[in-house]
Coordinates of C-alpha atoms in Angstrom, one line a residue:
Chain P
X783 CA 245.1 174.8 149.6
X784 CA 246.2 174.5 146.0
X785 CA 246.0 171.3 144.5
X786 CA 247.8 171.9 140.8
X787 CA 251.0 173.0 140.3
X788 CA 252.0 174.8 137.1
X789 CA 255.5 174.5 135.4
X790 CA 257.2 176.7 134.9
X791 CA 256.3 179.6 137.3
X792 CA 257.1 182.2 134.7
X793 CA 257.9 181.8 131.0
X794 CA 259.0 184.8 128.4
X795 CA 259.5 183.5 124.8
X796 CA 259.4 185.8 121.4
X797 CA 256.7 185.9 119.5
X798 CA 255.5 183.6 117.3
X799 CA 257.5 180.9 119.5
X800 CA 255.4 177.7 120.6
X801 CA 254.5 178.1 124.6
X802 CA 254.4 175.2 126.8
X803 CA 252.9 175.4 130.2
X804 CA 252.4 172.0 132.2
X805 CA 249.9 171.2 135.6
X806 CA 250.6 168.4 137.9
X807 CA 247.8 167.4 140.6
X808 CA 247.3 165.0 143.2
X809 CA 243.3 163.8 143.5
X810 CA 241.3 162.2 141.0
X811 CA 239.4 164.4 138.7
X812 CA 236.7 164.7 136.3
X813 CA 237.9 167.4 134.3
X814 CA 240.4 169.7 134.4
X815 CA 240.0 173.1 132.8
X816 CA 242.4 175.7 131.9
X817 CA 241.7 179.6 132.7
X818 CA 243.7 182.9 131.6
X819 CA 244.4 186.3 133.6
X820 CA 245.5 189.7 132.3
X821 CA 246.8 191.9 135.1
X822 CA 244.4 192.7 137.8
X823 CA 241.5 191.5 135.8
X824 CA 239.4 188.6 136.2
X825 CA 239.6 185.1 135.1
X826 CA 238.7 184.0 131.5
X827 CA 237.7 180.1 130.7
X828 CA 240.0 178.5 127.7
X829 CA 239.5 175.0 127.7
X830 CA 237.7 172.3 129.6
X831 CA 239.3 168.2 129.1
X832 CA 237.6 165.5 130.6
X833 CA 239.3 162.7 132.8
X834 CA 238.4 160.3 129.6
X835 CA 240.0 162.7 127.0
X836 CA 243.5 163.1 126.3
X837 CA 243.7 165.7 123.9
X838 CA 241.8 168.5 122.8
X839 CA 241.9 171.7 120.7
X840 CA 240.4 175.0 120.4
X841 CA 242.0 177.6 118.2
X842 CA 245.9 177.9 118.9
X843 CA 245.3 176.0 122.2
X844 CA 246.0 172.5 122.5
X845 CA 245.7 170.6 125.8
X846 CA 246.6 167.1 126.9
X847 CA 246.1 165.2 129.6
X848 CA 247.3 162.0 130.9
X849 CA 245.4 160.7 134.7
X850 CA 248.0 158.1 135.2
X851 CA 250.7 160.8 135.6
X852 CA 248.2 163.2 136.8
X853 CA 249.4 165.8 134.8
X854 CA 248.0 168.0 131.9
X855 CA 250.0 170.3 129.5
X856 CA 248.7 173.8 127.3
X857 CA 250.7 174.2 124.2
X858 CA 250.3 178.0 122.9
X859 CA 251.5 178.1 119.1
X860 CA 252.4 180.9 117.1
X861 CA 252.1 182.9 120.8
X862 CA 251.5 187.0 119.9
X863 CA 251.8 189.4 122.3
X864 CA 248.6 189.7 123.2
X865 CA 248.8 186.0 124.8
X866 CA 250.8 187.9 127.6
X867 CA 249.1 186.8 131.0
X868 CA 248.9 184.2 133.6
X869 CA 247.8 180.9 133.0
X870 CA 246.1 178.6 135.3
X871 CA 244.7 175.1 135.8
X872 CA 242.1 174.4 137.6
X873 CA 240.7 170.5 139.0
X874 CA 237.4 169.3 140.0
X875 CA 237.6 166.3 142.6
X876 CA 235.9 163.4 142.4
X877 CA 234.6 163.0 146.0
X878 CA 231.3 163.2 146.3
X879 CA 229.8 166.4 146.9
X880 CA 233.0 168.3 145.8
X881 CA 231.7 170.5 143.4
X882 CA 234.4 173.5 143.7
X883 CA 237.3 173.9 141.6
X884 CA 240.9 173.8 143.1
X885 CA 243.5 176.0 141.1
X886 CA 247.3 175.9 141.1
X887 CA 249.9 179.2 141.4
X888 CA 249.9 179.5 137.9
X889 CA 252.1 180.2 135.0
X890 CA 253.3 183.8 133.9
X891 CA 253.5 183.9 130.2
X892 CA 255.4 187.0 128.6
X893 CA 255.7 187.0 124.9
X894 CA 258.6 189.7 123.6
X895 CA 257.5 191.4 120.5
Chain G
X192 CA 225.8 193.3 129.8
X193 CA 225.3 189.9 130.9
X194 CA 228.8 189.2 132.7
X195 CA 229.4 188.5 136.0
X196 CA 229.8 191.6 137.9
X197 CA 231.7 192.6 141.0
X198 CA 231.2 196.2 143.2
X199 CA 233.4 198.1 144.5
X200 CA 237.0 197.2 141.5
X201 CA 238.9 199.1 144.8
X202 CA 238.6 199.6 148.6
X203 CA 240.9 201.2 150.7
X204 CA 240.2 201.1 154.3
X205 CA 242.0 201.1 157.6
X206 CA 242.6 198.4 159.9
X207 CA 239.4 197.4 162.1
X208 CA 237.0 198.7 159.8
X209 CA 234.4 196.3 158.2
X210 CA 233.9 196.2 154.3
X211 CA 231.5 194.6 151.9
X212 CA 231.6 193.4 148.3
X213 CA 228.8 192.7 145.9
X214 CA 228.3 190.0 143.0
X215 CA 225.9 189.9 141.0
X216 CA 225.7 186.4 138.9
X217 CA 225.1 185.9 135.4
X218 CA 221.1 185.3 136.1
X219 CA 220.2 182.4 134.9
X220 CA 223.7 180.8 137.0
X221 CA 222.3 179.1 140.2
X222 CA 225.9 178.2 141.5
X223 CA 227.7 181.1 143.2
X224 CA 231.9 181.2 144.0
X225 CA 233.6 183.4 146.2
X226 CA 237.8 183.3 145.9
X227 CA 240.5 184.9 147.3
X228 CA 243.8 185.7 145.4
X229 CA 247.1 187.2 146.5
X230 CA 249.7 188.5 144.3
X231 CA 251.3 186.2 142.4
X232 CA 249.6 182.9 143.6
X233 CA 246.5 180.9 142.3
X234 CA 242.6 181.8 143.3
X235 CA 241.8 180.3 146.6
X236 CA 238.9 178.5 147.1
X237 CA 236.4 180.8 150.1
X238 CA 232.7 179.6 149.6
X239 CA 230.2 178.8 147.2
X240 CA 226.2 179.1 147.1
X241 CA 224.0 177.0 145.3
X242 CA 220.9 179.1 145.1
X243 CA 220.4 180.9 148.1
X244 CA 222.4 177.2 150.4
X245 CA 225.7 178.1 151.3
X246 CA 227.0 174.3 150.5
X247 CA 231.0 175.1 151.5
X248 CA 233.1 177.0 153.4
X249 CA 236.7 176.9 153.1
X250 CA 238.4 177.1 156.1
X251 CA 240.3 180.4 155.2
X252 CA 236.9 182.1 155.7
X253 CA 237.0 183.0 159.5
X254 CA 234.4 183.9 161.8
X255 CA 235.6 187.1 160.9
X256 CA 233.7 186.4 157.3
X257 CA 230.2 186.1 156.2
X258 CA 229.4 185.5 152.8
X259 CA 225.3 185.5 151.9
X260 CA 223.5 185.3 148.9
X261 CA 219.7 185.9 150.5
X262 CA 217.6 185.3 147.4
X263 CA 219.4 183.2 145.2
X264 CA 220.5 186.1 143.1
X265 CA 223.4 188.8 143.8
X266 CA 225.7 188.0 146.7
X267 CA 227.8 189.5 149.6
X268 CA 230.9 189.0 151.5
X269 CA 231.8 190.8 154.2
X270 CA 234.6 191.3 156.4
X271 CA 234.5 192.2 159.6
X272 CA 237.4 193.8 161.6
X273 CA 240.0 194.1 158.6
X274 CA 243.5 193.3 159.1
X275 CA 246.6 193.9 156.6
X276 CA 246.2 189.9 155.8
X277 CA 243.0 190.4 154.6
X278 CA 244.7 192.3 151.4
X279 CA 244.3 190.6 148.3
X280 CA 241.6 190.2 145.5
X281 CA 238.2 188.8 146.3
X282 CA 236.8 187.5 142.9
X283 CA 233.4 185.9 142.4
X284 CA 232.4 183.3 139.8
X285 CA 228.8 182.0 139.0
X286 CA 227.9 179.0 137.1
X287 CA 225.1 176.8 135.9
X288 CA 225.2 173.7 137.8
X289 CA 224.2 170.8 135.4
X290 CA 226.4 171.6 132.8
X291 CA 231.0 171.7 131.9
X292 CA 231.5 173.2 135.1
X293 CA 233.0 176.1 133.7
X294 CA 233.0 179.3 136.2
X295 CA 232.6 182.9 134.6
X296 CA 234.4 185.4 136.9
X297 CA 234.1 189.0 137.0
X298 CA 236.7 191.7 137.6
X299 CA 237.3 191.1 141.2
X300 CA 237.3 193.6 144.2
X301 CA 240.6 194.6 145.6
X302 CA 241.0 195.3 148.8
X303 CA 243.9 197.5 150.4
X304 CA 244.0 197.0 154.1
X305 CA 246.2 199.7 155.8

């Protein structure tokens, strides 16, 4: 079962634009991460924010998250085309022993040259 | 190459036919994931290994699956008695277990069930 649920399910800006994507989830966490997939390929790590973090950058990524809405967002800024992919959150859960991470359906980004 | 790697990328087989896939692990990473993904939808959760301990099954993985990783290295998932469901990608992930939690997939194995 999929725990997070991405917003919206597909997204097509131009580039350069700003790109928004936002994860709700319903358990407690300690961290939430955010992944990337190109077409038939494998997953790629972006960004890892902890349950007492509320913002963090790397690069042109910038991830919040606030635990009292469960929800964390992934801003993309000045997207290129080469950000074209899906997008995916992924949660931890704090029960003990759960050491797995849960992903949602994920957000299809396509930036328009 | 020290990514996480993942044998066959493509199998074709028939219905009621039994397939395998390999992982291999980044080798120093003593946590092992197995997923499942479908077109258009999110990776879902199969198994993982910690070691050579299989520590979870999902309960998508049916007795018609068997996921092993004998020696704490490369791992394999096999599926016995294919049907058309059983179509998707199979991707495995390794990590290190005292550290961000951060899984490193490889390419994946698809599998076409016809």
């Amino acid at each position: 079962s999929q725990q997070g649920e991405e917003d919206p399910q597909a997204l097509s800006i131009q580039e350069g634009e700003n790109a928004t994507m936002n994860c709700s989830y319903k358990t407690s966490i300690n961290n939430l991460q955010w992944y990337r997939q190109n077409s038939g390929r494998g997953l790629v790590h972006l960004i890892l924010i902890r349950s007492n973090e509320r913002e963090k950058h790397s690069g042109r990524l910038r991830v919040t998250l606030d635990t009292s809405k469960k929800s964390s967002s992934l801003l993309i800024t000045a997207s290129r085309a080469a950000d074209t992919a899906s997008y995916f959150c992924a949660t931890d859960g704090l029960i003990q022993g759960a050491q797995k991470l849960v992903f949602g359906q994920g957000t299809r980004l396509t930036i328009n040259p | 190459d020290t990514g996480v790697s993942q044998d066959p990328r493509h199998k074709i087989t028939k219905r009621g036919q039994n397939v395998t896939f390999r992982c291999d692990p980044i080798s120093e990473h003593n946590r092992l994931y197995w997923y499942r993904q479908t077109l258009g939808q999110g990776p879902e959760f199969l198994t993982y290994f910690q070691n050579e301990a299989q520590l979870e099954k999902s309960r998508l993985l049916s007795d018609r699956f068997s996921a092993e990783r004998p020696k704490g290295s490369f791992s394999t998932l096999e599926i016995q008695r294919t049907e058309q469901g059983d179509s998707a990608m199979y991707l495995c992930a390794s990590s290190l277990a005292q550290v961000t939690g951060e899984l490193f997939f490889g390419e994946g194995s698809r599998l076409t069930v016809l």
